[in-house]
Short mmCIF file of C-alpha atoms and ligand atoms in Angstrom, two decimals:
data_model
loop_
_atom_site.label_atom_id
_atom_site.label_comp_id
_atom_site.label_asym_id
_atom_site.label_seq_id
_atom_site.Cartn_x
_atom_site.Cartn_y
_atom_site.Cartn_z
CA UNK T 5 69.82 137.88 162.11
CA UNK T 6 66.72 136.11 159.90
CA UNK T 7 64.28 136.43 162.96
CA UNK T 8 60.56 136.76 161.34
CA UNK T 9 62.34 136.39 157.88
CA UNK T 10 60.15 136.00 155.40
CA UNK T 11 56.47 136.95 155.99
CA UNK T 12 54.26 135.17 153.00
CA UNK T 13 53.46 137.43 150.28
CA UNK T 14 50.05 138.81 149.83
CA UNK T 15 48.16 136.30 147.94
CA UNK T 16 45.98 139.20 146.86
CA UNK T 17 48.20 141.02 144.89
CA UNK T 18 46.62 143.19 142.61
CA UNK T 19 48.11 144.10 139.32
CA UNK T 20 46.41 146.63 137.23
CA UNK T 21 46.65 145.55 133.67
CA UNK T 22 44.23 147.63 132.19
CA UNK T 23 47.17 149.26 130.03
CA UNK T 24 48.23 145.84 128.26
CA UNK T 25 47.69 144.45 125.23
CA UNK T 26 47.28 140.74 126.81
CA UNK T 27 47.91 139.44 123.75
CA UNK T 28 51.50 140.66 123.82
CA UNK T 29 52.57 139.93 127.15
CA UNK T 30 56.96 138.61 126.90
CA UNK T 31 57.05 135.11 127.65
CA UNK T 32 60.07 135.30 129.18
CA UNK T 33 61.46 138.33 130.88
CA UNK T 34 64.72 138.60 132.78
CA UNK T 35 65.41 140.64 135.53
CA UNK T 36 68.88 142.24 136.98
CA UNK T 37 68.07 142.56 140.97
CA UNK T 38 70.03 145.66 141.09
CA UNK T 39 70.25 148.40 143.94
CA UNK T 40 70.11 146.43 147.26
CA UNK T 41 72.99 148.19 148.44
CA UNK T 42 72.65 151.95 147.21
CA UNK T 43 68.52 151.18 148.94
CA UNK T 44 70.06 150.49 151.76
CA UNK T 45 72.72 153.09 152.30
CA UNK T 46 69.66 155.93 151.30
CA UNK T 47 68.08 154.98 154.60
CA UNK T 48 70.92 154.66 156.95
CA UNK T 49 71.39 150.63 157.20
CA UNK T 50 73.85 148.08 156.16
CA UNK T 51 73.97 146.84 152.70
CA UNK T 52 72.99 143.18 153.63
CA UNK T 53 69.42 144.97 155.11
CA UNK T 54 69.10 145.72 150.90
CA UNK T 55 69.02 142.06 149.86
CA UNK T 56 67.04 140.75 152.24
CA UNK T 57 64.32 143.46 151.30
CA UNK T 58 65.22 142.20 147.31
CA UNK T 59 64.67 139.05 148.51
CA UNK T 60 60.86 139.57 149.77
CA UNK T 61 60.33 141.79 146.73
CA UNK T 62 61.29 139.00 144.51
CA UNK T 63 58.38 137.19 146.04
CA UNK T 64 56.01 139.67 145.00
CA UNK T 65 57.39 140.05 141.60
CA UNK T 66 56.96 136.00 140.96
CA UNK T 67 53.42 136.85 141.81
CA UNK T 68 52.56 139.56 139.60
CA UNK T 69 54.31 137.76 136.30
CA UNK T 70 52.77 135.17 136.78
CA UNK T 71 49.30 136.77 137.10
CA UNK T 72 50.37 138.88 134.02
CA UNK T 73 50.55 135.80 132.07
CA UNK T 74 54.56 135.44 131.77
CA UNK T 75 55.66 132.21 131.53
CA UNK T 76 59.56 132.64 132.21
CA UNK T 77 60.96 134.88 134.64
CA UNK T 78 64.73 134.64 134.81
CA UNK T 79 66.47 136.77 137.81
CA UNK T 80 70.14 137.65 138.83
CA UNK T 81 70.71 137.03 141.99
CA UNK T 82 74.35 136.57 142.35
CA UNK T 83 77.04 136.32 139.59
CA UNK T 84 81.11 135.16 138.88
CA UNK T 85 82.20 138.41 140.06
CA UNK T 86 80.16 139.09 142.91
CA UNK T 87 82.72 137.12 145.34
CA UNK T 88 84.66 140.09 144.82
CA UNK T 89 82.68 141.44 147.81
CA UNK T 90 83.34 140.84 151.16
CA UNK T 91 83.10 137.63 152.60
CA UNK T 92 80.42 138.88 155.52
CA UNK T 93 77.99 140.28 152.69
CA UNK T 94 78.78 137.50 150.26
CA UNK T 95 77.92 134.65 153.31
CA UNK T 96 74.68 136.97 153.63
CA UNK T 97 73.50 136.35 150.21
CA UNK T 98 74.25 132.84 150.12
CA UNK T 99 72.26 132.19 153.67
CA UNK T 100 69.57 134.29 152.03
CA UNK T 101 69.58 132.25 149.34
CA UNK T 102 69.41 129.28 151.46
CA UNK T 103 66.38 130.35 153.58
CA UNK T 104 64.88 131.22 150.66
CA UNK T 105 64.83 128.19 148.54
CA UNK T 106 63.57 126.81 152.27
CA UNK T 107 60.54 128.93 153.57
CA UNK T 108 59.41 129.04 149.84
CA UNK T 109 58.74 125.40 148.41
CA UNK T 110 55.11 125.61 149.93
CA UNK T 111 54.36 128.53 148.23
CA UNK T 112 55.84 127.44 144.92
CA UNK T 113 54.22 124.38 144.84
CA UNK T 114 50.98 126.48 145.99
CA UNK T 115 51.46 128.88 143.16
CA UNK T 116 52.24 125.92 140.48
CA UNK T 117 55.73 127.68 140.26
CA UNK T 118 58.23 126.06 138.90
CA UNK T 119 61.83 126.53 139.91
CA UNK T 120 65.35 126.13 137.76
CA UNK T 121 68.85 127.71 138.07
CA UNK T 122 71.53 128.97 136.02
CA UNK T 123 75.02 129.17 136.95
CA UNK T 124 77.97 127.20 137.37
CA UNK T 125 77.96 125.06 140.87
CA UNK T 126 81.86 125.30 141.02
CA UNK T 127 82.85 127.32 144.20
CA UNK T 128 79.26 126.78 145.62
CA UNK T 129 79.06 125.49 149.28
CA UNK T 130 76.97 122.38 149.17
CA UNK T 131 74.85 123.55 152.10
CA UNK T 132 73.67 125.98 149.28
CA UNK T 133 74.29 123.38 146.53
CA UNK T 134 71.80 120.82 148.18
CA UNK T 135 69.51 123.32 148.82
CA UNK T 136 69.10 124.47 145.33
CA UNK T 137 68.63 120.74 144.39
CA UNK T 138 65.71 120.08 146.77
CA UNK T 139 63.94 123.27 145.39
CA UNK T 140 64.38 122.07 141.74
CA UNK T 141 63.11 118.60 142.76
CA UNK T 142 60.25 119.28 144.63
CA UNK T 143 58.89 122.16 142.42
CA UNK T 144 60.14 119.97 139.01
CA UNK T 145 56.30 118.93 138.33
CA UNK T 146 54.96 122.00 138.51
CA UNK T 147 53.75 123.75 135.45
CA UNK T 148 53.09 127.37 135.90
CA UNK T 149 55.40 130.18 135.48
CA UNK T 150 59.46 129.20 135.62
CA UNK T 151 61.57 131.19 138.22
CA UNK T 152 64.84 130.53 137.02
CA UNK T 153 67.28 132.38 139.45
CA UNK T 154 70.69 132.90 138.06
CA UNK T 155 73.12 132.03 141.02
CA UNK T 156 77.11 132.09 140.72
CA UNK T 157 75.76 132.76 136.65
CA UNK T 158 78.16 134.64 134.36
CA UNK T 159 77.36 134.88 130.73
CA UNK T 160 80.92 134.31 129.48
CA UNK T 161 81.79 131.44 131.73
CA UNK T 162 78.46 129.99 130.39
CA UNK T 163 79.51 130.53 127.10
CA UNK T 164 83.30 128.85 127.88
CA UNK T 165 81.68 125.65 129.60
CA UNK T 166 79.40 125.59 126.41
CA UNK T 167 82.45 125.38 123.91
CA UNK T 168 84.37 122.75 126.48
CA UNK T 169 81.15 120.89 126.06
CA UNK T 170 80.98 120.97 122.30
CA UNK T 171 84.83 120.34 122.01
CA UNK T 172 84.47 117.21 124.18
CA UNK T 173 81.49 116.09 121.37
CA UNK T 174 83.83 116.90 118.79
CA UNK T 175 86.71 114.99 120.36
CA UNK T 176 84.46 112.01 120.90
CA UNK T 177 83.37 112.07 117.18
CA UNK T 178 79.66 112.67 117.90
CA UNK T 179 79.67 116.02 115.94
CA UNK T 180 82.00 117.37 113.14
CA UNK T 181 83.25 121.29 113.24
CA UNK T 182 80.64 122.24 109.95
CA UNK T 183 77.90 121.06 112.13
CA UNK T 184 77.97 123.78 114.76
CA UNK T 185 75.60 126.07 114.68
CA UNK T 186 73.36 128.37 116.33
CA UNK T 187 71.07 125.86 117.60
CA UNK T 188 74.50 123.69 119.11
CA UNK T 189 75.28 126.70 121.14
CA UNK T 190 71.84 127.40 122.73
CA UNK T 191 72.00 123.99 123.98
CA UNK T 192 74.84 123.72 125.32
CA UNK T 193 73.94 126.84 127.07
CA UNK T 194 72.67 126.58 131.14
CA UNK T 195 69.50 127.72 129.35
CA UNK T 196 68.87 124.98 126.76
CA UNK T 197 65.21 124.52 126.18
CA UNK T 198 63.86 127.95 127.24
CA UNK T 199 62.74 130.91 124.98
CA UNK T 200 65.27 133.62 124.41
CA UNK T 201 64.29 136.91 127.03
CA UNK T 202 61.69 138.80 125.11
CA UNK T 203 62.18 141.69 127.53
CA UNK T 204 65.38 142.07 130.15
CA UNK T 205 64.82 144.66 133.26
CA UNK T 206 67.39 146.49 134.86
CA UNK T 207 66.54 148.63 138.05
CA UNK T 208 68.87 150.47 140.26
CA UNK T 209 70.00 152.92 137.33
CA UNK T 210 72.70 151.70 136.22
CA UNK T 211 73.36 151.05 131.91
CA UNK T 212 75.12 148.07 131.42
CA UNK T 213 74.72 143.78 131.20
CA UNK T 214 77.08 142.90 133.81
CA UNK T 215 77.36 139.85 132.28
CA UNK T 216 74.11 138.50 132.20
CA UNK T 217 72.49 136.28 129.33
CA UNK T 218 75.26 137.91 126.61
CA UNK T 219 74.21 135.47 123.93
CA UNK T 220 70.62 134.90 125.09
CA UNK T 221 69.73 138.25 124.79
CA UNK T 222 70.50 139.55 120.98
CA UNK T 223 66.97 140.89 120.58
CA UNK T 224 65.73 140.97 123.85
CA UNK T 225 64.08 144.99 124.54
CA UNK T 226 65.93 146.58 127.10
CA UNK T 227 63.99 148.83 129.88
CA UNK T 228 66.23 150.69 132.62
CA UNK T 229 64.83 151.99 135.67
CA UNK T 230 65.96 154.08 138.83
CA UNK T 231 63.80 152.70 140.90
CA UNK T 232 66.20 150.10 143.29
CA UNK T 233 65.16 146.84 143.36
CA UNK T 234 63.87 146.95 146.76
CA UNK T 235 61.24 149.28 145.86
CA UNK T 236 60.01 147.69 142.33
CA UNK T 237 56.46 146.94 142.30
CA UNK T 238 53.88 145.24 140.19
CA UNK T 239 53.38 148.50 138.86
CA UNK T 240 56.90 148.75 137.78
CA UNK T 241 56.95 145.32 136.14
CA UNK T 242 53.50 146.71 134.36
CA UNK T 243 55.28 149.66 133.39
CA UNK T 244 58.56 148.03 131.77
CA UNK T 245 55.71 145.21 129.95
CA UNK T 246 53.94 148.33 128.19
CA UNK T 247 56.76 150.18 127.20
CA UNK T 248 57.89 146.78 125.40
CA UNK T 249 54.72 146.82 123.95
CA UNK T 250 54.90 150.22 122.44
CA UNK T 251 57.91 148.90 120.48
CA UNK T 252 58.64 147.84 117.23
CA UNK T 253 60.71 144.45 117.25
CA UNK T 254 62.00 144.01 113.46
CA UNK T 255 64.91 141.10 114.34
CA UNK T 256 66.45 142.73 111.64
CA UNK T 257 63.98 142.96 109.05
CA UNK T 258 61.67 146.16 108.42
CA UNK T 259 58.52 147.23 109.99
CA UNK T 260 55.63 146.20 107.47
C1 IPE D 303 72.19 143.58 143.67
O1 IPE D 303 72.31 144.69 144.48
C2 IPE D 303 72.39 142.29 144.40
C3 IPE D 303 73.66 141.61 144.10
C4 IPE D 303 74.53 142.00 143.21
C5 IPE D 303 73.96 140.40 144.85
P1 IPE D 303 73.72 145.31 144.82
O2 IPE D 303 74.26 144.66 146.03
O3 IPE D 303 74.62 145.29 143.63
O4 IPE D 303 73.32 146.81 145.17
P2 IPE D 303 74.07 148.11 144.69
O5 IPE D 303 74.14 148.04 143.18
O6 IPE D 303 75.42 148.10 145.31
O7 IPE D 303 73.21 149.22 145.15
C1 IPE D 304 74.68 142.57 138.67
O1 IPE D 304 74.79 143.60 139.59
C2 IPE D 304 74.58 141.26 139.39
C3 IPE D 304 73.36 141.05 140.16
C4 IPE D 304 72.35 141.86 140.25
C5 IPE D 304 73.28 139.79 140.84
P1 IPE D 304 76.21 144.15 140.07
O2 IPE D 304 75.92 145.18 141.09
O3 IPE D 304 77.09 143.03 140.45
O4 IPE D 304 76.78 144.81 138.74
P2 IPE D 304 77.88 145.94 138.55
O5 IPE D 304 79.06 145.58 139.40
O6 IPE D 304 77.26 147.22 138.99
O7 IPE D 304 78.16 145.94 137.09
MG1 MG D 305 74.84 146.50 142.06
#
């Protein structure tokens, strides 16, 4: 079923940016892959057909961020609730997964890209588990843009294992209960040490989080589009960067 899987991505992709202010380009955007499944279906085939087309897409999307100028580009590509599926499209996704993390460490490490995860490994096969390790380790040194794919993530599990975390430190002695503060949280968080989402993306048309980056994302700008993942394009991404740029981000405060 993953015959000629994964053709390489144009290395000529051209992004117009003509429309952006490069001097305000998000650091760190995050992306819900939504709409493999509703893509599909429009055309007749299977759901599974949907992710592996996300999958390629996601290729060319690492591409144009990175080109942009973004320096963190977190994505969801499976969370806590998504074994709710069934097992057949669920096995899909994690063999995807797999072949991914496989076919792509030459072009990471071609592209300087850097790759990290978030999610908890409990419940992960460790066929899937080892190959997630090999892709952090040989792409650990590089130092361009971050792809940090979100796998078996759920923003209020994350949030759980970060208070387990800081009531084991608390237990131990090594921090007292007045201590904890904003800054414990965040790292304790899978995302310690990276910039909150300036900007978080949701094609496939649907309104909501789903879970995803909760605490991480208190002043992130939100942009929804129809558009299905499979189909997102640099344009797209250039799109959702310049209507972020056309607003006003106050963080509470007032506009000048
Ligand atoms: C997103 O696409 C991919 C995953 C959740 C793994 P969906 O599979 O949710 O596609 P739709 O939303 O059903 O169209
Ligand atoms: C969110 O999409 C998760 C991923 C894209 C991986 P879902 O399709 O699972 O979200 P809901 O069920 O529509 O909220
Ligand atoms: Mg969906």
């Amino acid at each position: 079923m993953f015959k000629n899987f994964f053709q390489k991505a144009p290395n000529n992709i051209v992004v117009d940016t003509t429309d952006l202010d490069m001097n305000n380009i998000p650091q760190h955007i995050a992306i819900i892959m939504d709409g493999n499944g509703r893509w599909a279906k429009a055309q007749g085939k299977v759901r599974t057909y949907g992710h592996k087309a996300g999958a390629e897409v996601l290729k060319t999307i690492v591409r144009a961020a990175d080109k942009i100028g973004v320096k963190v580009l977190t994505v969801y590509a499976f969370s806590t609730e998504n074994w709710k599926r069934p097992l057949e499209e669920v096995n899909f996704i994690m063999d995807l997964l797999c072949l991914y993390l496989t076919k792509e460490i030459d072009e990471f490490n071609a592209n300087n890209v850097q790759v990290r995860f978030i999610g908890t490994r409990q419940g992960m096969s460790e066929k899937v588990l080892e190959k997630m390790d090999y892709a952090l380790e040989a792409t650990k040194d590089n130092t361009g843009i971050i792809l940090n794919i979100a796998v078996n993530y759920g923003s209020q599990l994350e949030i759980v294992e970060a208070v387990r975390k800081i009531a084991a430190q608390a237990a131990a002695g090594e921090i007292v209960a007045a201590d904890i503060d904003e800054a414990t949280i965040e790292n304790n968080l899978y995302t310690a040490g990276l910039p909150a989402p300036d900007l978080l993306i949701r094609p496939g048309g649907d309104v909501r989080i789903s879970n995803f980056l909760l605490w991480q994302i208190a002043y992130a700008e939100i942009y929804y589009t129809k558009t299905y993942w499979p189909d997102f394009k640099p344009e797209d991404l250039v799109d959702a960067i310049r209507v972020f740029q056309g607003r006003e981000r106050r963080f509470g405060g007032l506009s000048d």
